[in-house]
Short mmCIF file of C-alpha atoms and ligand atoms in Angstrom, two decimals:
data_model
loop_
_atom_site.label_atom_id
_atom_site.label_comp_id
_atom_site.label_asym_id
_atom_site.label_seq_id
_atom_site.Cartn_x
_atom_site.Cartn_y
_atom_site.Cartn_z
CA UNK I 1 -6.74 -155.54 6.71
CA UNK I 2 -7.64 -153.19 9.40
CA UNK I 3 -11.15 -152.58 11.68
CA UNK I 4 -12.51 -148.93 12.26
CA UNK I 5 -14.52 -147.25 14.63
CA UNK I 6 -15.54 -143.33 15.22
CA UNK I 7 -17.97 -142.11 17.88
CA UNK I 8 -19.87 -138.61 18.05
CA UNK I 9 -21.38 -136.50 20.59
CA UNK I 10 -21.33 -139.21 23.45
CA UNK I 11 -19.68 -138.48 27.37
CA UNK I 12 -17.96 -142.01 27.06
CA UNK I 13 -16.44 -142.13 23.65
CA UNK I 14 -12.99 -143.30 24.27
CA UNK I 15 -14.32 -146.32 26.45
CA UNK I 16 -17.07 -147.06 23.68
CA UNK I 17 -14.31 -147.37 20.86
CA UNK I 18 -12.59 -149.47 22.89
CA UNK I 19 -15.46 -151.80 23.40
CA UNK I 20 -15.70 -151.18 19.35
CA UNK I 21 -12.17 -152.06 19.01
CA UNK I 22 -12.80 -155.13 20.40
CA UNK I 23 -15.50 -156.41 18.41
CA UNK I 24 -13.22 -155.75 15.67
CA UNK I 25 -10.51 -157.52 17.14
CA UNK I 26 -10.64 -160.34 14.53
CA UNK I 27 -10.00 -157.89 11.75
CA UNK I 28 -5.87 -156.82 12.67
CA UNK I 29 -4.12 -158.22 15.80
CA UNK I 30 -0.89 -156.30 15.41
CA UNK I 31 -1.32 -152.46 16.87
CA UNK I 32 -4.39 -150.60 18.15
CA UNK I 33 -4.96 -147.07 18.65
CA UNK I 34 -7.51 -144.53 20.26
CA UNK I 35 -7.71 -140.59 19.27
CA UNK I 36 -10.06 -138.80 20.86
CA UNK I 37 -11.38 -135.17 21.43
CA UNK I 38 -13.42 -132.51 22.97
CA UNK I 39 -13.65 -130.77 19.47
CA UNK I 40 -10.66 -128.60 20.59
CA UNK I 41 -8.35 -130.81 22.62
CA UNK I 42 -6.96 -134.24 21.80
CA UNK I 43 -5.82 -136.71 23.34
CA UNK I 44 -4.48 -140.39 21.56
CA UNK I 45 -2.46 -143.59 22.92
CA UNK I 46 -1.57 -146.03 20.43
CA UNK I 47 0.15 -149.56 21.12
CA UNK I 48 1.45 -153.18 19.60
CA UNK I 49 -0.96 -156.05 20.35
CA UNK I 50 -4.79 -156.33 20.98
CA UNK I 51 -6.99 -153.30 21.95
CA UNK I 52 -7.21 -155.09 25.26
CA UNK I 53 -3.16 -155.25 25.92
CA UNK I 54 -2.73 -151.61 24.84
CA UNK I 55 -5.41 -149.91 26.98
CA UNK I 56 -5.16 -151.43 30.58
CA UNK I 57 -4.99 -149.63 33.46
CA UNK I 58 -5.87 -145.71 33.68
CA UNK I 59 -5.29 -145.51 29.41
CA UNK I 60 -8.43 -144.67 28.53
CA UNK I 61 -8.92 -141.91 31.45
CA UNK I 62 -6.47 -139.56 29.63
CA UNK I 63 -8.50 -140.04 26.45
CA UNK I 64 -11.54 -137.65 27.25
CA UNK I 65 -13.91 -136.02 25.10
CA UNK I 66 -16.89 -136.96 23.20
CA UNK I 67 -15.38 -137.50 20.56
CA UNK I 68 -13.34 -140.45 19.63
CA UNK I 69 -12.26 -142.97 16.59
CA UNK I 70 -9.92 -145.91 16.45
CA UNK I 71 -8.32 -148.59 14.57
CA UNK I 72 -6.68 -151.83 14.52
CA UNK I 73 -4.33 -153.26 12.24
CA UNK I 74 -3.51 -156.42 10.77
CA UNK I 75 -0.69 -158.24 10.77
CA UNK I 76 1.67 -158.29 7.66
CA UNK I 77 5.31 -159.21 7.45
CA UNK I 78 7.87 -156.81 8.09
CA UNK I 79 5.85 -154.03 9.10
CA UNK I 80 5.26 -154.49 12.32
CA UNK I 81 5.93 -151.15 14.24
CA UNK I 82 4.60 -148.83 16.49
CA UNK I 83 5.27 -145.97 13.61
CA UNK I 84 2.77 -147.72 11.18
CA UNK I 85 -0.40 -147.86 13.99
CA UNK I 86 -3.02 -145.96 13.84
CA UNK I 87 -4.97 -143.61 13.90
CA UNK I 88 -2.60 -141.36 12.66
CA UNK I 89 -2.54 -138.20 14.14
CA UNK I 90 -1.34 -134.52 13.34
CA UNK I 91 -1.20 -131.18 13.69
CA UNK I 92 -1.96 -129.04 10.52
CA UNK I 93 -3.60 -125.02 9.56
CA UNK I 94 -7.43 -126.15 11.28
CA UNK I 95 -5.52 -127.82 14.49
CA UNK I 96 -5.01 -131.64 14.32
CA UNK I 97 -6.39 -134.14 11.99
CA UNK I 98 -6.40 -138.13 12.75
CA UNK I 99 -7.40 -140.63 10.15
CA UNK I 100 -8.03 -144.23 11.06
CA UNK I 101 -7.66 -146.31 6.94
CA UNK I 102 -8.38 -149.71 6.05
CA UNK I 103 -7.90 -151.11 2.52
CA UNK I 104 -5.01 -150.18 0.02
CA UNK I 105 -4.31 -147.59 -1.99
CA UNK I 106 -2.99 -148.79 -5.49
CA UNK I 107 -1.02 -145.43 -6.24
CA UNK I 108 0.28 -144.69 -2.93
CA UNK I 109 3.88 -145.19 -3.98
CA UNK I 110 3.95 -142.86 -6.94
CA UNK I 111 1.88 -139.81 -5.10
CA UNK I 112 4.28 -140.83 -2.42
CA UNK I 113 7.34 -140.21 -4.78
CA UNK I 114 6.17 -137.32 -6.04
CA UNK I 115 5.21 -135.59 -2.82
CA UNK I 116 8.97 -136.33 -1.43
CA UNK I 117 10.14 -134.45 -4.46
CA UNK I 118 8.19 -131.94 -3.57
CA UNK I 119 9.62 -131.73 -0.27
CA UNK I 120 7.29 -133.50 1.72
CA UNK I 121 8.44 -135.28 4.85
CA UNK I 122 7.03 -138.79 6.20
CA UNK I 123 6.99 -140.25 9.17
CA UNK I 124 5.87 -143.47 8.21
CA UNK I 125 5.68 -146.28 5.58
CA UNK I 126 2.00 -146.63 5.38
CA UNK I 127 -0.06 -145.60 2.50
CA UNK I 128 -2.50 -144.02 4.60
CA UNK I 129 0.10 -141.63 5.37
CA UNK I 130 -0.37 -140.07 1.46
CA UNK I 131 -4.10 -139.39 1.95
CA UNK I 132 -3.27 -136.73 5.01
CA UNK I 133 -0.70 -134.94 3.09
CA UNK I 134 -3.19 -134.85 0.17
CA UNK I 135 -6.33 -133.03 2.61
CA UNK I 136 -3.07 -130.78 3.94
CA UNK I 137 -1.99 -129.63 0.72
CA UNK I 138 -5.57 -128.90 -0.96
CA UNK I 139 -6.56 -125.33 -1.61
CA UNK I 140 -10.77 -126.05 -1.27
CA UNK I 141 -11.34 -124.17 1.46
CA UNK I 142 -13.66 -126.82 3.82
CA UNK I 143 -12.57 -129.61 5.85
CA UNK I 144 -15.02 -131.59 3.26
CA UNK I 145 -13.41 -130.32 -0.03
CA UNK I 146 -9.80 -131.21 1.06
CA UNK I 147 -10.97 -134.29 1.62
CA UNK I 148 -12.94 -134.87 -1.59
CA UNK I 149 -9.77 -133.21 -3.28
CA UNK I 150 -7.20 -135.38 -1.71
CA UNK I 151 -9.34 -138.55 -2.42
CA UNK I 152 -9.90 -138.11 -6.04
CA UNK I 153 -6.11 -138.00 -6.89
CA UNK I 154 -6.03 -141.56 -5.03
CA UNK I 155 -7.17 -144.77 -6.51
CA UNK I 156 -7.72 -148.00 -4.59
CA UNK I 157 -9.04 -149.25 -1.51
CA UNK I 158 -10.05 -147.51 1.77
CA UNK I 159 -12.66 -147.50 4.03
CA UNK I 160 -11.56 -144.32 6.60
CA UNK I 161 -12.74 -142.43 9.52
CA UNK I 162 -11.88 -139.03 9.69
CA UNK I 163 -11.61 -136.20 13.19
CA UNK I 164 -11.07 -133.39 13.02
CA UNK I 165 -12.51 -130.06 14.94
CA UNK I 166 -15.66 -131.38 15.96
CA UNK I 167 -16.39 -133.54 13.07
CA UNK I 168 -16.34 -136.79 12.30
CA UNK I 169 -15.79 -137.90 8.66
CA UNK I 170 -16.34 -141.36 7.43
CA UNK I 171 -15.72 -142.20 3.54
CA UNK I 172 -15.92 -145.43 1.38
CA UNK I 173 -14.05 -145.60 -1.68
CA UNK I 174 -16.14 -145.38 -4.95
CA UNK I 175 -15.56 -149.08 -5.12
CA UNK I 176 -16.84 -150.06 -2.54
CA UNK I 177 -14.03 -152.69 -1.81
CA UNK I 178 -14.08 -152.68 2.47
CA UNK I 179 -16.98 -152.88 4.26
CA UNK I 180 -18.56 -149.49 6.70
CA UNK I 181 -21.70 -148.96 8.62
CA UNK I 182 -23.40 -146.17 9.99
CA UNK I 183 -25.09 -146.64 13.81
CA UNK I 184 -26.69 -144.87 16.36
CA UNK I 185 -26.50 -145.01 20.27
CA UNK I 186 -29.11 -142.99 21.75
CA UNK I 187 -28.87 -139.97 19.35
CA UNK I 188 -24.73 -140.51 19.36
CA UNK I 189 -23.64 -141.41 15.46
CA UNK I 190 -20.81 -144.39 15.44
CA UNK I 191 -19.37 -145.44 12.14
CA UNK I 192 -17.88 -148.87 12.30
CA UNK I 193 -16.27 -151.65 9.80
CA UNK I 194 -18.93 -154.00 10.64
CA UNK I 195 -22.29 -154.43 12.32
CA UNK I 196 -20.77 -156.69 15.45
CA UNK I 197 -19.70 -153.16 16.65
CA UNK I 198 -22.95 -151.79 17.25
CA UNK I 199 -24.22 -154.82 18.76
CA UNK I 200 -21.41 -154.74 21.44
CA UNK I 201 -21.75 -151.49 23.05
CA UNK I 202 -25.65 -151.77 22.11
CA UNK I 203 -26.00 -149.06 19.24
CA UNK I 204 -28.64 -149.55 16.62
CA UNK I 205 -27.39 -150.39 13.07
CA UNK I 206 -28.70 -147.51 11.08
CA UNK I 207 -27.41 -148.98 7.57
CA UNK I 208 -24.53 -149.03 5.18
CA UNK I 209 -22.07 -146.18 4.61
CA UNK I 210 -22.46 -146.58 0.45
CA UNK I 211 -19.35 -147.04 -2.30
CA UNK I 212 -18.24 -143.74 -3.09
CA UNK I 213 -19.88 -141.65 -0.01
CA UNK I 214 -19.12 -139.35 2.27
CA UNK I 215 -20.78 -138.97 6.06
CA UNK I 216 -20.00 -135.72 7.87
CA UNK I 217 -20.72 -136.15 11.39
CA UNK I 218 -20.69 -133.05 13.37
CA UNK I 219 -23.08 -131.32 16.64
CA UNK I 220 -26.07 -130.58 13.58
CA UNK I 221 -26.13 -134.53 13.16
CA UNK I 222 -25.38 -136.40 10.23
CA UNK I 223 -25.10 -135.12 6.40
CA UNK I 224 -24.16 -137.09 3.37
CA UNK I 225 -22.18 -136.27 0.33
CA UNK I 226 -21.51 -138.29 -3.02
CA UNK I 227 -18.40 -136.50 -4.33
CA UNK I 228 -17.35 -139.25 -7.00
CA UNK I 229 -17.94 -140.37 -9.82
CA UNK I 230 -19.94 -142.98 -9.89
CA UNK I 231 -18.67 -147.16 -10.85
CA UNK I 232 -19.82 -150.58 -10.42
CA UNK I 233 -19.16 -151.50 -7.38
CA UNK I 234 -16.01 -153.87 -6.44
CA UNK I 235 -17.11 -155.46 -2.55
CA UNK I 236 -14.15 -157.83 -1.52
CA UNK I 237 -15.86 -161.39 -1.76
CA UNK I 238 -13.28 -162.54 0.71
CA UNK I 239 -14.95 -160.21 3.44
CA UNK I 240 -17.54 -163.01 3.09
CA UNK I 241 -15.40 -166.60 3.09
CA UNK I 242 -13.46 -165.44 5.35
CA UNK I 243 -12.93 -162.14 7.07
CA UNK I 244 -15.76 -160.58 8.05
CA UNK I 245 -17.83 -161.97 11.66
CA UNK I 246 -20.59 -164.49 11.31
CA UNK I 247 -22.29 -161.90 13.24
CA UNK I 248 -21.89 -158.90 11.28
CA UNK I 249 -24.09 -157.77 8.23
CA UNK I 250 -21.77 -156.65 5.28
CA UNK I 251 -22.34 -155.89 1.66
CA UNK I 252 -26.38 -156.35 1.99
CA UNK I 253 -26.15 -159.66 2.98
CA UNK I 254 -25.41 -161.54 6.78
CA UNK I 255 -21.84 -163.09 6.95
CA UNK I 256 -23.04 -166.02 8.70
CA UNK I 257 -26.15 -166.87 6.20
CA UNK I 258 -24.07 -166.54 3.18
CA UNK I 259 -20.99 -168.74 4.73
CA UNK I 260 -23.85 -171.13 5.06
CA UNK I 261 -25.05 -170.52 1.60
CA UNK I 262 -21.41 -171.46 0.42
CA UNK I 263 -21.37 -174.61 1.78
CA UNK I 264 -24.88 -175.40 0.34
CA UNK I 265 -23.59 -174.69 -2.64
CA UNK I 266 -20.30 -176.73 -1.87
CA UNK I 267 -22.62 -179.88 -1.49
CA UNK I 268 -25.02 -179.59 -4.95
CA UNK I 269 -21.70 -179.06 -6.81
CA UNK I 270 -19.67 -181.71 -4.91
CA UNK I 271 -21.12 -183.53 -3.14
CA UNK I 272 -19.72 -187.17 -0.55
CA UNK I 273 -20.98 -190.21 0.52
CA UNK I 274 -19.03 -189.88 4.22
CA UNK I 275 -20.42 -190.50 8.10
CA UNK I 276 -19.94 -186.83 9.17
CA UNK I 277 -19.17 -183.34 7.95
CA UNK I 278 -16.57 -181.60 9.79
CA UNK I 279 -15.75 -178.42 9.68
CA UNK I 280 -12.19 -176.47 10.76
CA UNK I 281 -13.20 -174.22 12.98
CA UNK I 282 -13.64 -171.22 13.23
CA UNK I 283 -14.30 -170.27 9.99
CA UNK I 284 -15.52 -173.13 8.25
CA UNK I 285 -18.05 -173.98 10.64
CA UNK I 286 -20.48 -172.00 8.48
CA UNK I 287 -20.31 -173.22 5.40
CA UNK I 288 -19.86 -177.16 6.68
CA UNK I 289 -23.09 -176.74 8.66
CA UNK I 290 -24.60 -175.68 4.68
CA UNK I 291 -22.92 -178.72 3.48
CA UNK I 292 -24.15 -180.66 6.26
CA UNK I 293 -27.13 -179.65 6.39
CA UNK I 294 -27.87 -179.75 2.14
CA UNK I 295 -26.46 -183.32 2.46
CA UNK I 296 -28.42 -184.37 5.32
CA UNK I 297 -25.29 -185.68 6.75
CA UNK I 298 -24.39 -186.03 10.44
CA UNK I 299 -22.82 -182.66 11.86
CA UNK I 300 -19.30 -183.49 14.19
CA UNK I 301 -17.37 -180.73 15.60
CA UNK I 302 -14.54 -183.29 15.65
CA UNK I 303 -11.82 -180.98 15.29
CA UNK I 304 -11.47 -178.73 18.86
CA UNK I 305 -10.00 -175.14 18.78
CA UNK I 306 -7.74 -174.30 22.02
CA UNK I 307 -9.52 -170.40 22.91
CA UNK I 308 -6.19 -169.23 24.31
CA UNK I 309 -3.89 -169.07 21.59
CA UNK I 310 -2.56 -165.50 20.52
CA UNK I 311 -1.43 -164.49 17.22
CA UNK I 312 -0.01 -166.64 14.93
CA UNK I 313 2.62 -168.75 16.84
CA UNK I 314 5.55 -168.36 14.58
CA UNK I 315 8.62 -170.67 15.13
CA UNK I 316 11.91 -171.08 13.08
CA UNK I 317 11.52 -174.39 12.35
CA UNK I 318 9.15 -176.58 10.33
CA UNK I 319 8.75 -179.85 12.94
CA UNK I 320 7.69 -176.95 15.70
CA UNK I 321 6.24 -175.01 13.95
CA UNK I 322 3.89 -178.30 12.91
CA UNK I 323 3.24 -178.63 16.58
CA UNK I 324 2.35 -175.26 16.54
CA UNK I 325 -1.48 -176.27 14.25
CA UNK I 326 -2.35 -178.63 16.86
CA UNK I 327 -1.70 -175.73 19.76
CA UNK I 328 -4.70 -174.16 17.81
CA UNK I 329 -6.69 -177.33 16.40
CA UNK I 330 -6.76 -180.74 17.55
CA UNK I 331 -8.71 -183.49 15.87
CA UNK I 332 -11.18 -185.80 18.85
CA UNK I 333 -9.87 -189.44 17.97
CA UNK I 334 -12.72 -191.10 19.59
CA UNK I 335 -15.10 -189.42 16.89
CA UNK I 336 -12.94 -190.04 13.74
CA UNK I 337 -12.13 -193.52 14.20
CA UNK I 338 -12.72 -195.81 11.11
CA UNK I 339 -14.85 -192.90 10.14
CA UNK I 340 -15.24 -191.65 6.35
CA UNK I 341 -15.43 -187.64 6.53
CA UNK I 342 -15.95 -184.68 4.38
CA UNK I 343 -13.63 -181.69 5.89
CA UNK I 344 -14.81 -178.31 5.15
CA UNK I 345 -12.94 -175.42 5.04
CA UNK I 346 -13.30 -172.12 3.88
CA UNK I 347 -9.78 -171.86 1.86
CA UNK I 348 -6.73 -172.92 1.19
CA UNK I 349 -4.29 -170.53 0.62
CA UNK I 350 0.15 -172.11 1.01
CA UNK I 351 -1.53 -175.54 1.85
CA UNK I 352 1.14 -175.89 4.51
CA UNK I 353 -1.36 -174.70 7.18
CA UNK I 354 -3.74 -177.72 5.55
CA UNK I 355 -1.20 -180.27 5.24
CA UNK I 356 -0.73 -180.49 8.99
CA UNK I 357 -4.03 -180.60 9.62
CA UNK I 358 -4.92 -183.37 7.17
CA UNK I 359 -2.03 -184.93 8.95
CA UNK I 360 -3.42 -185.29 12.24
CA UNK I 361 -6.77 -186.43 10.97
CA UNK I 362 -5.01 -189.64 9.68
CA UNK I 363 -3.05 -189.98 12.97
CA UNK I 364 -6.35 -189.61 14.50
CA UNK I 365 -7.83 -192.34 13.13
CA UNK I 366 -10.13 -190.64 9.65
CA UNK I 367 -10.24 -193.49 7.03
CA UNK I 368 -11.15 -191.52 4.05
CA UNK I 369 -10.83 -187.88 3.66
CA UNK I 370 -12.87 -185.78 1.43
CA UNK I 371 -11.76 -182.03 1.42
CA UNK I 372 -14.33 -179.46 0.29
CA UNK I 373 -13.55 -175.62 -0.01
CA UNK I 374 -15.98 -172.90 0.29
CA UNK I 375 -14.27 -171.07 -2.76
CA UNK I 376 -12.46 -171.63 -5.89
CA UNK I 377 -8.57 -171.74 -6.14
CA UNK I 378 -6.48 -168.49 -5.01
CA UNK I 379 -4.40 -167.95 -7.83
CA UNK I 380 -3.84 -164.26 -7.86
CA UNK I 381 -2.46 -161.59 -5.29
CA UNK I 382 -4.59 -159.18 -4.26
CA UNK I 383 -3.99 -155.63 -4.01
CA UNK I 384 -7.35 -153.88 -2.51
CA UNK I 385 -5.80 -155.18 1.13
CA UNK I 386 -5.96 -158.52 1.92
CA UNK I 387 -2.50 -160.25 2.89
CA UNK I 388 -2.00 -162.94 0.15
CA UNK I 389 1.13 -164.21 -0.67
CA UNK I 390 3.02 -163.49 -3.63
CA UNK I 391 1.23 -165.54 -6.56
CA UNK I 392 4.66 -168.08 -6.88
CA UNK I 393 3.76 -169.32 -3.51
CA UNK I 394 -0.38 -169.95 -3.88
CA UNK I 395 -0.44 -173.63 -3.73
CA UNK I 396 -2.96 -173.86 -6.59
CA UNK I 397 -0.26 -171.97 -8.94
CA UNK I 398 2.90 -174.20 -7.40
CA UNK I 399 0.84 -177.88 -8.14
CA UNK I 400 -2.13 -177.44 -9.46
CA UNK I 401 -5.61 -179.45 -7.86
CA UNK I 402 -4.52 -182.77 -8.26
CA UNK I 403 -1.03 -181.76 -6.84
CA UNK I 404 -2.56 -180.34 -3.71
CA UNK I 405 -4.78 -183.39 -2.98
CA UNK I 406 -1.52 -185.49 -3.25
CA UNK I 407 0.61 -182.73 -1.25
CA UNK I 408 -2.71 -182.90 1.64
CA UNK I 409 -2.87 -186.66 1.52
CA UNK I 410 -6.42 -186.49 0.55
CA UNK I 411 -9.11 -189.20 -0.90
CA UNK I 412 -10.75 -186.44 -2.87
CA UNK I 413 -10.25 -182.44 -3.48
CA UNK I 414 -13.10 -180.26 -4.79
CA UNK I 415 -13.40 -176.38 -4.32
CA UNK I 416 -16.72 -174.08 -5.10
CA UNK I 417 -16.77 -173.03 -8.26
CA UNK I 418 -16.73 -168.87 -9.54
CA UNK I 419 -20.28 -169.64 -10.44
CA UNK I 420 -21.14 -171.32 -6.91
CA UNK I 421 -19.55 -169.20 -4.94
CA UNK I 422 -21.36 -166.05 -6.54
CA UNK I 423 -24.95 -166.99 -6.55
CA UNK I 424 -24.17 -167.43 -2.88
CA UNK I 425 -23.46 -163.88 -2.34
CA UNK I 426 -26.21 -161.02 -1.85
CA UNK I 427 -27.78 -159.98 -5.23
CA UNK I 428 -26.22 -163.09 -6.63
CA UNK I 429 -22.67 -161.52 -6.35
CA UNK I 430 -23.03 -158.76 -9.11
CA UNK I 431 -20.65 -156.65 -7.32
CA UNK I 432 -18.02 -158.34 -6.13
CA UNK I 433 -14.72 -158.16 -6.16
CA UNK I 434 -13.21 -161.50 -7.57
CA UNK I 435 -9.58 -160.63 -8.37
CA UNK I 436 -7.90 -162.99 -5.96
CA UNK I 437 -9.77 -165.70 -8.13
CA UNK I 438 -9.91 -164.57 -11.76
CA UNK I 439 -7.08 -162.05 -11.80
CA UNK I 440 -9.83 -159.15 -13.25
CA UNK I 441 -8.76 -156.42 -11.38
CA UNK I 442 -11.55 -153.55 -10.97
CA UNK I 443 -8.99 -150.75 -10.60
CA UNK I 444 -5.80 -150.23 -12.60
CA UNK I 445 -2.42 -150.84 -10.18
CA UNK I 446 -0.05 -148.68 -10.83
CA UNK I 447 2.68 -149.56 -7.82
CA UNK I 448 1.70 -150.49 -4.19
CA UNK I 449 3.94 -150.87 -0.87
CA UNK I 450 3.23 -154.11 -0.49
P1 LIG V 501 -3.06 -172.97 4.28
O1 LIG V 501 -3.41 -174.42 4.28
O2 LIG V 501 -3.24 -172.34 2.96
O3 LIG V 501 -1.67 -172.77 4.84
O4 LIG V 501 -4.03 -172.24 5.31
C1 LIG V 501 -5.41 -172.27 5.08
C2 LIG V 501 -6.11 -171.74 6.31
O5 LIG V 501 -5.73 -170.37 6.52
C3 LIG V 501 -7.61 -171.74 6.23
O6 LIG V 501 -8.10 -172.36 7.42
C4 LIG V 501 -8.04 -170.30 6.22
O7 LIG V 501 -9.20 -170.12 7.02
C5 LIG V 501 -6.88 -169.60 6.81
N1 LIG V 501 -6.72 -168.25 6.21
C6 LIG V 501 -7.15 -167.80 5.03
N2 LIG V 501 -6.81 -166.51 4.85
C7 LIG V 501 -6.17 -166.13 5.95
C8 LIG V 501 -5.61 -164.89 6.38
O8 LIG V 501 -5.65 -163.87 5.69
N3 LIG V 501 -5.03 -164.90 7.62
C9 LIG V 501 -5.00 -166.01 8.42
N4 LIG V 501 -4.41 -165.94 9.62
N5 LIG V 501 -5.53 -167.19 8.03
C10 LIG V 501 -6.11 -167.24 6.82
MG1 LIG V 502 -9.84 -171.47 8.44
#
């Protein structure tokens, strides 16, 4: 997973993507990265860590022009290096080109293997790295045509912003699968992954970039292209449990109003005769306020979130890195004692993440437990770009639902169901993407680098 931004025609772009950048934050916590241009010259600093550890001091100064785009990217094992951030940026016939992905490509590794026999050099491992040799190698003669070229030869997932010149290019995959929205501050075009962009630097949300189209920024304003075929869209329903911002709008819908929806849901399918609802925060506070709320059941925020933990707080071993939950979350004894409760969450992925946590509810004094997720089992890996692990280790494929409420020490398990969980969704979740749920993939894999 990844956040982008782009900016066009505006005196302070570099500082505004920043500002994006942050807003995005919650979307990739491992590298950050600004390009940006006066249409002729560019300028581009890209670093590990959050937007707001990579450009202190005078960083953004050298990054003038009025245009800019960025990206940051999310954290997945083993490829953690400067070399894979983004937006990657080079020089080719029309002067530089800088592309700022997020999603997956699905045939990355065989165009990959067939451009190295071709002679083509790479500089990185990422899959984003195909798309620019692609628009290189075209023989359409436009910026736009290269593009279009290079993107029908690659199947998949991506959501990209494009400079180049003085454009700005911003596609969506035919699919649909990642989220991108088109604003406006004060006459200035910004693209962004989601809404809670615009709000932040104060740009109007104009509306969704649509599955399969192509926005070509540039001094005339904006234009739009549909260069692909067309197919039923494929939006990543995980965008929506967990992903996206409460604040944002994605997919036609608000984030925050269908989290809510989920847990509503959650309570007419399974429902509990408890004291409270409590929700792990952050992102099941939506749907166990729906749950709460459905149930007409008392509302405790009885497990408290420390603000001023980093990334993931990785440790070598399993008794610290158990300490390492409650740096994060810490259940309030004085509010579960003696108390029956019906913990909401939005998934459960290992379960060792859960286990812990279940742990220290007991310790903290919760006399019955009654888990509820806002979705139905993970049992398949997903390929379109969100960082599952391999299928052998989803806890729903290593012990089953009545093995996991054993494993979690629970009084009773019940997830959404794939029925629930859609008529939750905008248009009652006719395009969705479900894959990580029914294993129905909506694009053919033929090899990935994950
Ligand atoms: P588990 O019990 O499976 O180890 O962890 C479940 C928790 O992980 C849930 O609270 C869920 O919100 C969170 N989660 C789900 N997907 C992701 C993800 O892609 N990244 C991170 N950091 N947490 C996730
Ligand atoms: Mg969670």
């Amino acid at each position: 997973m990844c956040g982008i931004f782009g900016i066009h025609g505006h005196p302070n772009a570099s500082s505004l993507a920043f500002l994006g950048l942050w807003a995005l934050q919650h979307r990739g916590q491992e590298s950050a990265g600004i390009v940006a241009s006066d249409g002729d010259r560019v300028s581009h600093k890209l670093g590990m860590g959050l937007a707001s550890e990579v450009f202190t001091g005078n960083a953004l100064k050298t990054l003038t022009g009025n245009l800019a785009i960025g990206h940051v990217r999310y954290s997945t094992t083993g490829s953690s290096t400067l070399r894979n951030a983004q937006p990657f940026l080079v020089r080719w016939q029309k002067g530089y080109l800088a592309i700022a992905h997020n999603g997956n490509l699905v045939n990355s590794f065989s165009l990959r293997e067939q451009l190295e026999k071709e002679g083509t050099i790479f500089q990185s491992t990422m899959d984003s790295e195909v798309i620019v040799h692609l628009i290189a190698r075209s023989k359409e003669k436009e910026v736009e045509g290269k593009i279009t070229d290079a993107l029908s030869r690659i199947k998949g997932a991506y959501s990209l912003v494009i400079l180049t010149g003085n454009k700005i290019i911003a596609v969506r995959d035919p699919h649909g699968f990642r989220p991108l929205s088109l604003g406006d501050l004060g006459g200035a075009p910004v693209v962004a992954s989601e809404s809670c962009a615009f709000d932040l630097i104060g740009a109007k949300f104009t509306r969704e970039i649509e599955p399969g189209e192509m926005v070509v920024i540039n001094r005339a304003g904006v234009t739009s292209h549909y260069p692909f075929k067309k197919v039923k869209p494929s939006f990543c329903i995980f965008e929506f449990i967990y992903f996206a911002r409460p604040d944002s709008w994605i997919f036609g819908g608000s984030v925050y109003l269908t989290r809510k929806k989920l847990g509503e849901c959650l309570y007419e399918e399974s429902p509990s005769q408890v004291d409270s609802v409590v929700p792990i925060p952050d992102s099941g506070n939506y749907a166990a306020l729906g749950y709460a709320q459905k149930g007409g059941i008392p509302f405790e925020l009885a497990v408290i979130r420390n603000h001023y933990v980093g990334r993931t707080f990785i440790q070598p071993s399993q008794s610290i890195r158990d300490l390492g939950v409650k740096i994060k979350l810490n259940p309030c004894r004085y509010i579960l004692k003696e108390k029956k409760i019906a913990v909401v969450e939005d998934s459960i992925v290992r379960g060792t993440t859960s286990r812990v946590r279940m742990k220290n509810l007991r310790a903290a004094g919760a006399k019955e437990i009654h888990l509820r997720v806002s979705c139905p089992p993970h049992r398949f890996p997903c390929f379109y770009g969100i960082d599952f692990p391999n299928p052998k280790e989803l806890a729903a494929n290593v012990m089953g639902i009545e093995g996991i409420r054993k494993f979690l020490g629970l009084d009773s398990l019940s997830y959404l169901s794939l029925q629930g969980m859609l008529s939750a969704m905008p248009q009652n979740g006719q395009n969705f993407c479900t894959a990580c749920f029914t294993g129905k993939l909506p694009c053919k894999v033929r090899g990935t680098n994950r």
